[in-house]
Each structure stands twice: as C-alpha cells, then as structure tokens.
CSV table of C-alpha atoms and ligand atoms in Angstrom, one decimal:
chain,number,residue,atom,x,y,z
A,94,UNK,CA,116.7,48.5,72.4
A,95,UNK,CA,113.0,47.9,71.8
A,96,UNK,CA,110.9,44.6,72.0
A,97,UNK,CA,110.0,42.8,68.8
A,98,UNK,CA,106.3,43.7,69.0
A,99,UNK,CA,107.0,47.3,69.4
A,100,UNK,CA,109.3,47.4,66.4
A,101,UNK,CA,106.7,45.5,64.4
A,102,UNK,CA,104.0,48.0,65.4
A,103,UNK,CA,106.2,50.9,64.4
A,104,UNK,CA,106.9,49.4,61.0
A,105,UNK,CA,103.3,48.6,60.3
A,106,UNK,CA,102.1,52.0,61.4
A,107,UNK,CA,104.4,53.7,58.9
A,108,UNK,CA,103.5,51.8,55.8
A,109,UNK,CA,100.3,52.2,53.8
A,110,UNK,CA,98.5,50.2,51.1
A,111,UNK,CA,99.6,51.1,47.6
A,112,UNK,CA,97.2,51.8,44.7
A,113,UNK,CA,95.5,49.3,42.4
A,114,UNK,CA,95.6,48.3,38.7
A,115,UNK,CA,93.5,46.1,36.5
A,116,UNK,CA,95.3,43.1,34.9
A,117,UNK,CA,94.2,40.3,32.5
A,118,UNK,CA,93.3,37.0,34.3
A,119,UNK,CA,96.4,35.3,32.8
A,120,UNK,CA,98.6,37.8,34.7
A,121,UNK,CA,96.8,37.7,38.0
A,122,UNK,CA,98.5,34.8,39.7
A,123,UNK,CA,100.6,35.8,42.7
A,124,UNK,CA,98.9,39.3,42.9
A,125,UNK,CA,96.8,40.5,45.8
A,126,UNK,CA,93.1,40.8,45.0
A,127,UNK,CA,91.7,44.3,45.6
A,128,UNK,CA,88.0,43.8,44.7
A,129,UNK,CA,85.3,41.5,46.0
A,130,UNK,CA,84.5,38.8,43.5
A,131,UNK,CA,80.8,38.1,43.0
A,132,UNK,CA,79.1,35.1,41.4
A,133,UNK,CA,77.5,36.4,38.2
A,134,UNK,CA,75.3,33.4,38.1
A,135,UNK,CA,74.4,30.3,40.1
A,136,UNK,CA,77.1,27.6,40.1
A,137,UNK,CA,76.4,25.1,38.9
A,138,UNK,CA,73.9,27.0,36.7
A,139,UNK,CA,71.6,24.0,36.4
A,140,UNK,CA,71.1,20.7,38.2
A,141,UNK,CA,74.0,18.7,36.9
A,142,UNK,CA,74.7,15.0,36.5
A,143,UNK,CA,78.0,13.9,38.1
A,144,UNK,CA,77.8,10.4,36.7
A,145,UNK,CA,77.1,8.7,33.4
A,146,UNK,CA,73.8,6.8,33.7
A,147,UNK,CA,70.1,7.4,33.7
A,148,UNK,CA,68.1,10.4,35.0
A,149,UNK,CA,65.0,9.0,36.7
A,150,UNK,CA,62.2,9.9,39.2
A,151,UNK,CA,63.4,8.5,42.5
A,152,UNK,CA,59.8,7.6,43.5
A,153,UNK,CA,59.6,5.3,40.4
A,154,UNK,CA,62.4,3.2,41.9
A,155,UNK,CA,61.0,2.7,45.4
A,156,UNK,CA,59.9,-0.8,44.5
A,157,UNK,CA,63.0,-1.8,42.6
A,158,UNK,CA,63.8,-3.8,40.6
A,159,UNK,CA,61.8,-1.7,38.0
A,160,UNK,CA,61.7,-1.3,34.3
A,161,UNK,CA,61.7,2.3,33.0
A,162,UNK,CA,61.2,3.4,29.4
A,163,UNK,CA,64.2,5.3,27.9
A,164,UNK,CA,62.7,8.3,26.2
A,165,UNK,CA,65.9,10.1,25.1
A,166,UNK,CA,69.5,10.9,25.7
A,167,UNK,CA,71.2,14.1,27.0
A,168,UNK,CA,74.9,14.9,26.8
A,169,UNK,CA,76.9,17.7,28.4
A,170,UNK,CA,76.2,21.0,26.6
A,171,UNK,CA,72.9,19.7,25.2
A,172,UNK,CA,69.4,20.9,26.1
A,173,UNK,CA,66.7,18.3,26.6
A,174,UNK,CA,63.4,19.7,25.5
A,175,UNK,CA,60.7,17.5,27.1
A,176,UNK,CA,60.5,16.3,30.6
A,177,UNK,CA,60.7,12.9,32.3
A,178,UNK,CA,57.2,11.5,33.0
A,179,UNK,CA,56.4,8.7,35.5
A,180,UNK,CA,57.8,5.4,34.4
A,181,UNK,CA,60.4,7.0,32.1
A,182,UNK,CA,64.2,7.5,32.2
A,183,UNK,CA,66.6,9.6,30.1
A,184,UNK,CA,70.1,8.4,29.4
A,185,UNK,CA,72.5,11.1,30.7
A,186,UNK,CA,76.2,11.9,30.6
A,187,UNK,CA,78.4,13.6,33.2
A,188,UNK,CA,78.1,17.4,33.1
A,189,UNK,CA,74.7,17.4,31.4
A,190,UNK,CA,71.7,19.2,32.8
A,191,UNK,CA,69.2,16.9,34.5
A,192,UNK,CA,65.9,17.0,32.6
A,193,UNK,CA,62.8,18.4,34.4
A,194,UNK,CA,60.8,15.7,36.0
A,195,UNK,CA,63.9,13.7,36.9
A,196,UNK,CA,65.3,14.1,40.4
A,197,UNK,CA,68.1,11.4,40.6
A,198,UNK,CA,70.7,9.8,38.5
A,199,UNK,CA,71.6,6.1,38.6
A,200,UNK,CA,75.1,5.2,37.3
A,201,UNK,CA,75.3,3.2,34.2
A,202,UNK,CA,77.2,0.3,35.9
A,203,UNK,CA,74.2,-0.4,38.1
A,204,UNK,CA,71.7,-0.7,35.3
A,205,UNK,CA,70.8,-3.2,32.5
A,206,UNK,CA,69.5,-2.1,29.2
A,207,UNK,CA,66.9,-4.1,27.2
A,208,UNK,CA,66.0,-2.3,24.0
A,209,UNK,CA,64.0,0.8,24.9
A,210,UNK,CA,63.9,-0.3,28.6
A,211,UNK,CA,66.3,0.2,31.4
A,212,UNK,CA,66.3,-2.0,34.5
A,213,UNK,CA,67.2,-0.6,37.9
A,214,UNK,CA,67.9,-3.2,40.6
A,215,UNK,CA,67.9,-0.9,43.6
A,216,UNK,CA,66.0,2.2,44.7
A,217,UNK,CA,67.7,5.5,44.2
A,218,UNK,CA,67.4,8.5,46.6
A,219,UNK,CA,66.3,12.0,45.6
A,220,UNK,CA,69.3,14.0,44.5
A,221,UNK,CA,71.6,11.0,44.0
A,222,UNK,CA,74.6,11.8,41.7
A,223,UNK,CA,73.2,15.4,41.0
A,224,UNK,CA,75.0,18.6,42.0
A,225,UNK,CA,72.2,21.1,42.6
A,226,UNK,CA,72.0,24.4,40.9
A,227,UNK,CA,73.6,27.1,43.1
A,228,UNK,CA,75.0,24.6,45.5
A,229,UNK,CA,78.6,26.0,45.1
A,230,UNK,CA,77.6,29.7,44.8
A,231,UNK,CA,74.4,31.7,44.4
A,232,UNK,CA,74.2,34.5,41.9
A,233,UNK,CA,75.3,37.8,43.6
A,234,UNK,CA,77.1,36.0,46.4
A,235,UNK,CA,80.7,37.2,47.3
A,236,UNK,CA,83.0,34.2,46.5
A,237,UNK,CA,86.4,35.9,47.0
A,238,UNK,CA,87.2,38.7,49.4
A,239,UNK,CA,89.7,41.4,48.7
A,240,UNK,CA,93.1,41.0,50.3
A,241,UNK,CA,93.8,37.4,49.4
A,242,UNK,CA,96.7,36.4,47.2
A,243,UNK,CA,95.5,34.9,43.9
A,244,UNK,CA,96.7,31.3,43.4
A,245,UNK,CA,95.6,28.7,40.9
A,246,UNK,CA,92.4,27.9,42.9
A,247,UNK,CA,91.3,31.6,42.9
A,248,UNK,CA,92.1,31.8,39.2
A,249,UNK,CA,89.5,29.0,38.6
A,250,UNK,CA,86.9,30.9,40.6
A,251,UNK,CA,87.6,34.1,38.7
A,252,UNK,CA,87.4,32.3,35.4
A,253,UNK,CA,84.1,30.5,36.3
A,254,UNK,CA,82.4,33.8,37.0
A,255,UNK,CA,83.6,35.6,33.9
A,256,UNK,CA,86.4,37.8,35.3
A,257,UNK,CA,88.6,38.2,32.2
A,258,UNK,CA,90.3,41.1,34.1
A,259,UNK,CA,90.7,41.6,37.8
A,260,UNK,CA,91.7,44.5,40.1
A,261,UNK,CA,94.9,43.9,42.1
A,262,UNK,CA,97.4,45.8,44.1
A,263,UNK,CA,99.8,47.6,41.8
A,264,UNK,CA,103.4,46.3,41.6
A,265,UNK,CA,105.6,47.3,44.5
A,266,UNK,CA,109.3,47.6,43.7
A,267,UNK,CA,112.0,47.7,46.3
A,268,UNK,CA,115.7,48.4,45.7
A,269,UNK,CA,118.1,45.9,47.3
A,270,UNK,CA,121.6,47.1,48.3
A,271,UNK,CA,124.3,45.0,49.9
A,272,UNK,CA,127.0,47.0,51.8
A,273,UNK,CA,130.5,45.7,52.8
A,274,UNK,CA,134.0,46.1,51.4
A,275,UNK,CA,134.5,42.4,51.8
A,276,UNK,CA,131.8,41.5,49.3
A,277,UNK,CA,132.1,40.3,45.7
A,278,UNK,CA,129.5,39.3,43.1
A,279,UNK,CA,128.3,35.7,42.9
A,280,UNK,CA,130.2,35.1,39.7
A,281,UNK,CA,133.5,36.4,41.1
A,282,UNK,CA,136.3,34.4,42.8
A,283,UNK,CA,136.7,36.0,46.3
A,284,UNK,CA,140.3,36.8,47.4
A,285,UNK,CA,141.4,35.2,50.8
A,286,UNK,CA,139.7,38.1,52.7
A,287,UNK,CA,136.6,38.4,50.7
A,288,UNK,CA,133.2,36.6,50.6
A,289,UNK,CA,130.5,36.4,48.0
A,290,UNK,CA,127.4,38.6,48.4
A,291,UNK,CA,124.7,36.1,49.4
A,292,UNK,CA,122.3,38.7,50.8
A,293,UNK,CA,121.2,40.4,47.6
A,294,UNK,CA,120.2,37.1,45.9
A,295,UNK,CA,118.4,35.8,49.1
A,296,UNK,CA,116.5,39.1,49.5
A,297,UNK,CA,115.7,39.0,45.8
A,298,UNK,CA,114.2,35.6,46.3
A,299,UNK,CA,112.3,36.7,49.4
A,300,UNK,CA,110.7,39.6,47.5
A,301,UNK,CA,109.8,37.4,44.6
A,302,UNK,CA,108.1,35.0,46.9
A,303,UNK,CA,106.3,37.9,48.6
A,304,UNK,CA,105.0,39.1,45.2
A,305,UNK,CA,107.2,42.2,45.1
A,306,UNK,CA,109.6,43.2,42.4
A,307,UNK,CA,113.3,43.5,43.5
A,308,UNK,CA,115.6,46.0,41.9
A,309,UNK,CA,119.2,45.0,42.5
A,310,UNK,CA,121.5,47.9,43.3
A,311,UNK,CA,124.6,45.8,43.6
A,312,UNK,CA,127.3,46.0,46.3
A,313,UNK,CA,128.4,49.2,47.9
A,314,UNK,CA,131.8,49.2,49.7
A,315,UNK,CA,131.9,50.7,53.2
A,316,UNK,CA,132.1,54.2,51.8
A,317,UNK,CA,129.8,56.9,53.0
A,318,UNK,CA,129.3,58.7,49.8
A,319,UNK,CA,128.8,55.5,47.8
A,320,UNK,CA,126.2,54.2,50.3
A,321,UNK,CA,124.5,57.6,50.4
A,322,UNK,CA,124.2,58.0,46.6
A,323,UNK,CA,122.7,54.4,46.3
A,324,UNK,CA,120.1,55.3,49.0
A,325,UNK,CA,119.2,58.5,47.2
A,326,UNK,CA,118.9,56.8,43.8
A,327,UNK,CA,116.7,54.0,45.3
A,328,UNK,CA,114.4,56.4,47.0
A,329,UNK,CA,113.9,58.4,43.8
A,330,UNK,CA,113.0,55.3,41.8
A,331,UNK,CA,111.4,52.7,44.0
A,332,UNK,CA,108.8,52.2,46.6
A,333,UNK,CA,111.4,51.6,49.3
A,334,UNK,CA,114.7,50.0,50.0
A,335,UNK,CA,116.3,47.0,51.6
A,336,UNK,CA,119.9,47.5,52.7
A,337,UNK,CA,122.1,44.8,54.4
A,338,UNK,CA,125.2,45.2,56.4
A,339,UNK,CA,126.8,48.2,58.0
A,340,UNK,CA,124.3,48.7,60.7
A,341,UNK,CA,126.3,47.4,63.7
A,342,UNK,CA,128.6,49.4,66.0
A,343,UNK,CA,131.8,48.9,64.0
A,344,UNK,CA,134.0,51.6,62.4
A,345,UNK,CA,132.9,50.7,58.9
A,346,UNK,CA,129.2,50.6,59.8
A,347,UNK,CA,128.1,53.7,57.9
A,348,UNK,CA,124.5,52.9,56.9
A,349,UNK,CA,122.9,54.9,59.7
A,350,UNK,CA,125.1,57.9,59.1
A,351,UNK,CA,124.3,57.7,55.4
A,352,UNK,CA,120.5,57.5,56.2
A,353,UNK,CA,120.8,60.6,58.4
A,354,UNK,CA,122.6,62.5,55.6
A,355,UNK,CA,119.8,61.7,53.2
A,356,UNK,CA,117.3,63.2,55.6
A,357,UNK,CA,115.6,59.9,56.3
A,358,UNK,CA,114.0,59.6,59.7
A,359,UNK,CA,115.2,56.6,61.8
A,360,UNK,CA,112.6,55.2,64.1
A,361,UNK,CA,114.7,52.6,66.0
A,362,UNK,CA,118.2,51.2,65.7
A,363,UNK,CA,118.1,48.0,67.7
A,364,UNK,CA,115.6,45.3,68.6
A,365,UNK,CA,115.7,42.9,71.6
A,366,UNK,CA,116.1,40.0,69.2
A,367,UNK,CA,118.5,37.2,68.3
A,368,UNK,CA,119.5,37.0,65.6
A,369,UNK,CA,118.8,40.4,64.1
A,370,UNK,CA,119.4,42.9,66.9
A,371,UNK,CA,120.9,45.7,64.8
A,372,UNK,CA,117.8,45.9,62.5
A,373,UNK,CA,116.8,49.6,61.8
A,374,UNK,CA,113.7,51.1,60.2
A,375,UNK,CA,113.6,54.5,58.6
A,376,UNK,CA,111.2,56.5,56.4
A,377,UNK,CA,112.1,59.0,53.6
A,378,UNK,CA,109.1,60.9,52.2
A,379,UNK,CA,106.8,58.1,53.2
A,380,UNK,CA,109.0,55.4,51.7
A,381,UNK,CA,110.2,52.6,54.0
A,382,UNK,CA,113.9,51.8,54.4
A,383,UNK,CA,114.7,48.5,56.0
A,384,UNK,CA,118.3,48.3,57.1
A,385,UNK,CA,119.1,44.7,57.9
A,386,UNK,CA,122.2,43.3,59.7
A,387,UNK,CA,124.7,41.8,57.3
A,388,UNK,CA,124.7,38.3,58.7
A,389,UNK,CA,122.8,36.1,56.3
A,390,UNK,CA,120.6,34.4,59.0
A,391,UNK,CA,119.8,37.8,60.6
A,392,UNK,CA,118.7,38.9,57.1
A,393,UNK,CA,116.1,36.2,56.7
A,394,UNK,CA,114.8,36.4,60.3
A,395,UNK,CA,114.4,40.2,60.2
A,396,UNK,CA,112.8,39.9,56.7
A,397,UNK,CA,110.2,37.5,58.1
A,398,UNK,CA,109.5,39.5,61.3
A,399,UNK,CA,109.5,43.1,59.9
A,400,UNK,CA,109.8,43.4,56.1
A,401,UNK,CA,107.3,40.7,55.1
A,402,UNK,CA,104.4,42.1,57.3
A,403,UNK,CA,105.1,45.6,56.0
A,404,UNK,CA,105.0,44.4,52.4
A,405,UNK,CA,101.8,42.5,53.0
A,406,UNK,CA,100.3,45.7,54.4
A,407,UNK,CA,101.5,47.7,51.3
A,408,UNK,CA,99.9,45.1,49.0
A,409,UNK,CA,96.6,45.2,51.0
A,410,UNK,CA,96.7,41.6,52.3
A,411,UNK,CA,94.1,40.8,54.9
A,412,UNK,CA,96.6,39.2,57.3
A,413,UNK,CA,100.1,40.6,57.8
A,414,UNK,CA,101.4,37.9,60.1
A,415,UNK,CA,102.7,34.5,59.3
A,416,UNK,CA,100.8,31.8,61.3
A,417,UNK,CA,102.5,30.5,64.5
A,418,UNK,CA,102.0,27.0,65.8
A,419,UNK,CA,102.9,25.2,69.0
A,420,UNK,CA,105.2,22.2,69.2
A,421,UNK,CA,106.8,19.9,71.8
A,422,UNK,CA,110.5,20.6,72.2
A,423,UNK,CA,112.5,17.3,72.0
A,424,UNK,CA,115.9,18.4,73.4
A,425,UNK,CA,116.9,20.7,76.3
A,426,UNK,CA,118.3,24.1,75.4
A,427,UNK,CA,120.0,26.9,77.2
A,428,UNK,CA,119.0,30.5,76.4
A,429,UNK,CA,120.3,34.0,77.3
A,430,UNK,CA,117.3,35.8,78.7
A,431,UNK,CA,118.0,39.4,77.5
A,432,UNK,CA,116.6,38.9,74.0
A,433,UNK,CA,114.0,36.9,72.3
A,434,UNK,CA,115.4,34.2,70.0
A,435,UNK,CA,114.2,32.8,66.8
A,436,UNK,CA,116.3,29.7,66.5
A,437,UNK,CA,116.6,27.7,63.2
A,438,UNK,CA,114.7,24.5,63.9
A,439,UNK,CA,113.0,21.5,62.3
A,440,UNK,CA,109.4,20.8,62.8
A,441,UNK,CA,107.7,17.5,62.1
A,442,UNK,CA,104.4,15.7,62.8
A,443,UNK,CA,104.2,12.2,64.3
A,444,UNK,CA,101.2,10.3,65.6
A,445,UNK,CA,99.0,13.4,65.5
A,446,UNK,CA,101.5,15.6,67.4
A,447,UNK,CA,103.9,18.4,66.4
A,448,UNK,CA,107.5,18.3,67.5
A,449,UNK,CA,110.4,20.7,67.1
A,450,UNK,CA,114.2,20.5,67.5
A,451,UNK,CA,117.0,22.9,66.8
A,452,UNK,CA,119.1,22.3,63.8
A,453,UNK,CA,122.9,22.3,64.3
A,454,UNK,CA,123.8,26.0,63.8
A,455,UNK,CA,126.9,28.0,64.2
A,456,UNK,CA,125.2,31.4,64.8
A,457,UNK,CA,123.8,34.2,62.7
A,458,UNK,CA,126.4,33.8,59.9
A,459,UNK,CA,125.6,30.1,59.4
A,460,UNK,CA,123.6,30.1,56.2
A,461,UNK,CA,124.5,26.5,55.5
A,462,UNK,CA,123.0,25.4,58.9
A,463,UNK,CA,120.0,27.6,58.4
A,464,UNK,CA,119.2,25.9,55.0
A,465,UNK,CA,118.4,22.7,57.0
A,466,UNK,CA,115.7,24.5,59.0
A,467,UNK,CA,112.0,24.5,58.1
A,468,UNK,CA,111.0,26.7,61.1
A,469,UNK,CA,112.1,29.2,63.7
A,470,UNK,CA,111.8,28.1,67.4
A,471,UNK,CA,110.8,31.1,69.5
A,472,UNK,CA,112.3,31.4,72.9
A,473,UNK,CA,110.9,34.4,74.8
A,474,UNK,CA,113.0,37.0,76.6
A,475,UNK,CA,113.4,36.2,80.3
A,476,UNK,CA,113.7,32.4,79.7
A,477,UNK,CA,117.0,30.8,80.6
A,478,UNK,CA,116.3,27.2,79.5
A,479,UNK,CA,113.8,25.1,77.7
A,480,UNK,CA,113.4,21.5,78.8
A,481,UNK,CA,112.6,18.5,76.5
A,482,UNK,CA,108.9,17.9,76.6
A,483,UNK,CA,107.9,21.6,77.1
A,484,UNK,CA,105.8,23.3,74.5
A,485,UNK,CA,107.1,26.2,72.5
A,486,UNK,CA,105.9,28.6,69.8
A,487,UNK,CA,107.2,28.0,66.3
A,488,UNK,CA,107.1,30.0,63.1
A,489,UNK,CA,107.1,27.9,60.0
A,490,UNK,CA,109.4,29.2,57.3
A,491,UNK,CA,107.1,30.0,54.4
A,492,UNK,CA,109.6,28.4,52.0
A,493,UNK,CA,110.5,25.5,54.3
A,494,UNK,CA,110.4,21.9,53.1
A,495,UNK,CA,106.8,20.8,53.4
A,496,UNK,CA,106.0,18.9,56.6
B,726,LIG,P1,127.8,43.8,59.1
B,726,LIG,O1,126.4,43.8,59.5
B,726,LIG,O2,128.2,44.6,58.0
B,726,LIG,O3,128.7,44.0,60.3
B,726,LIG,O4,128.1,42.3,58.7
B,726,LIG,C1,128.0,41.2,59.5
B,726,LIG,C2,128.6,40.0,58.9
B,726,LIG,O5,127.8,39.6,57.8
B,726,LIG,C3,130.0,40.1,58.4
B,726,LIG,O6,130.7,38.9,58.7
B,726,LIG,C4,129.8,40.3,56.9
B,726,LIG,O7,130.9,39.9,56.2
B,726,LIG,C5,128.6,39.5,56.6
B,726,LIG,N1,127.9,40.0,55.5
B,726,LIG,C6,127.5,41.3,55.3
B,726,LIG,N2,126.9,41.5,54.2
B,726,LIG,C7,126.9,40.3,53.6
B,726,LIG,C8,126.3,39.8,52.3
B,726,LIG,N3,125.7,40.7,51.5
B,726,LIG,N4,126.4,38.5,52.0
B,726,LIG,C9,127.0,37.7,52.9
B,726,LIG,N5,127.5,38.1,54.1
B,726,LIG,C10,127.5,39.3,54.4
B,727,LIG,MG1,129.9,45.3,57.1
C-alpha cells in the first residue's frame, strides 16, 4: 500500500500533454488554451464615453455653474472631426470616442440644455465617465496565458482581439468499461441479484465535465477473456482507459490478471486511502489505464484524486490539483488511523467563516448519501478522532451545489 501523494506522483509522472489543434472560436468553449493570447490593439482603442452626456474640458467647469456652447454631437461608431475648444461642449453617447480637446464627460441628467448652450451645475474632474484608451489591455500585451480552460469570459477576450480561431489541446478520448457479472444496463430491470451499472454513466459525466470525450465500452462480466479483449480494444482506439470493479481481492476480481495478460505495466495496486484503497494504475505503450474500485463512491473519489489531475496534465492545464480549503468541523468524528479518509461532507459559509460536517453516509457503496455532499472532508492517516471546533482540510466537489 502506498500513500495518496506517492500514488498521485506516479500517475502524473507517467502521463504527458497531448498535441494541439486549431478550432473556430465558436467551438473553443470548454477546451484548454495552448497559445498565449495577445492584444492586437489597445482596449479600449480610444478614450470612450461610458455615459450619455456632454464631453467637456474639465478646467472650463472649475467655476460651475457654467454655460458651454454645444458645437456638435457624437454617437458610438461615429468619428468627430474637429476638437473641443475652451468654452465648448459636444453632446456624446455611450460608447463614442471622446473628441480631442475634451477630457471629461458629464452625464445628461446633471445638465440643462438652453438652445445651443448647455449648463453644468457642478465641476467635473478630469477623466470623469471616460474609459481611457488601453486601460484594459495595451497592444502586444498577453491577456490570456496557455493552460487555462476556455469559458465564456475567455471567449469574450478572444473575440475582442480578433481570434476567429484558436489553438487548443486536441480532444482526448478515454474508453470506459464497467466490470461485474451482477451489472445490467440502466434501461434494464435487474433480477433480485443484479444491480444497474451506475459507474459508466457517472464516469461519462466526470469526463464530460473534465473536457474529455468518453467512449462507452459497456459492461464486461467477470470473465477474463471478455475483460482482456475490451482492454485490448480500448488501448488500440483511445488515449487511455477507465475500468471499474474487479480490482479487489475476491475470486471474481480479474482486472489485474487481464492487465498483466495484455502486457500492461502495473505501477501500484493499493493506496492508503478510504474510500478507494484498491485503485490501480497501469500503462500500456504510454497509454494510461486507471482501474477504479467498483463501489460508486470510491469511483468518484479516485477519479478526483488521480484521474482528473492526470487528465489535466494531458490537456496541458496550468494547475493539476483541485483547490483545498480549510473549515471548522462542527461534529466529533472517529477515524481509523491506517488510511487517509476523504469523507462525503457538506461545507457552508456563515458569518465570514467556513464550516464542514459529514453527510449521513453508509460507506463506499452509498451513492445516494454521497449525492448530498458538496465536499470531501480529509482526515489524515494517524488521526483517531476529530473534535468539533477543530479545523480540517476540505476538497470541494467540482460539481457540488454552489456554496
Ligand atoms: P468490486 O470492486 O468489483 O468488488 O465491486 C465492489 C462493489 O461495487 C460491489 O458491490 C459491486 O456490485 C459494486 N459495483 C461494481 N461495479 C459497479 C457499477 N458499474 N455500478 C454500480 N455498482 C458497482
Ligand atoms: Mg466485482
């Protein structure tokens, strides 16, 4: 049995970033950026009015109230040819370029119009209601670094600087195989000794959220040749494989035997972890194989601790790890010290502090209990109890209900 960190280090050491491809902007959301994004111009590209009103010279308003002569009007998208001389103002609309000579905008609600004159009751300060040219980005500046996941805000940046196409990590595809003679498809009615396969759909969802394509390989009964042929097929076609079930010490636990028979190299077979102890990692011709325990909660915990960081490295993400936070435990709990635990928990904020409590949970098969968690409460190895009021480390479930 090896500690969690050691297992994580082995996994990360044995996966490498995949190649790149160029995609149209409309298809870039959710992908991992692989190029630095530079501003191709100042943004905004001109001093821009952020209010409807009058562009003026601030010094003209020092002795307000003042009357200024309105010499023209400028709307968004319109160029104003002359400049604003002392004693003059130009009517201006939001988004328009502030004419030369003017250095402030007074909003229309605070002015009075009398024919060709506008009256300002108060002085305005230089720069008021103007966004300065280049205040958001200077031409040539890097505005997005490679390794981030492209979301709606990044799409806006790419669009603003003219990136009609963008270089991203190529698609990664993993095969997903459930093993177990007790399993039936979601649409089937299980016999009294069967259960539905929930691991394939949950891993499919995990991969989708991680920006990786899942290729379902169905259910393999606990049969060596069936498992072996599914593994071979997956490794021929995809970038790697997720298998669940069949990795414990039972008679029907044949996944490790099948992996050996394919020629894959197993790096470790057990991690000092609860839930998720039987997690195994193997490589076949550079392709990672993650063999996850069959229990549904173990599947999700080992996905977060080992598979997700590996996928993030393959995609070229800047950070592999999910952020941890610290919270105050609100109830005493007992713990067996041999393994580190990641316990289904609920985190919340109150009065500026973060709290955490366990959710009622019947163990690593309790997928219903786990669905009430928004976090994992980490109890280190060597610890036999945690008392209410103590601080503990917490991993927020990336899909958890928002806090
Ligand atoms: P195993 O790791 O094969 O010993 O399985 C451990 C437990 O998880 C057993 O109770 C299995 O029935 C259950 N299990 C295994 N695979 C799945 C699956 N795909 N969906 C739901 N439960 C499963
Ligand atoms: Mg099994």
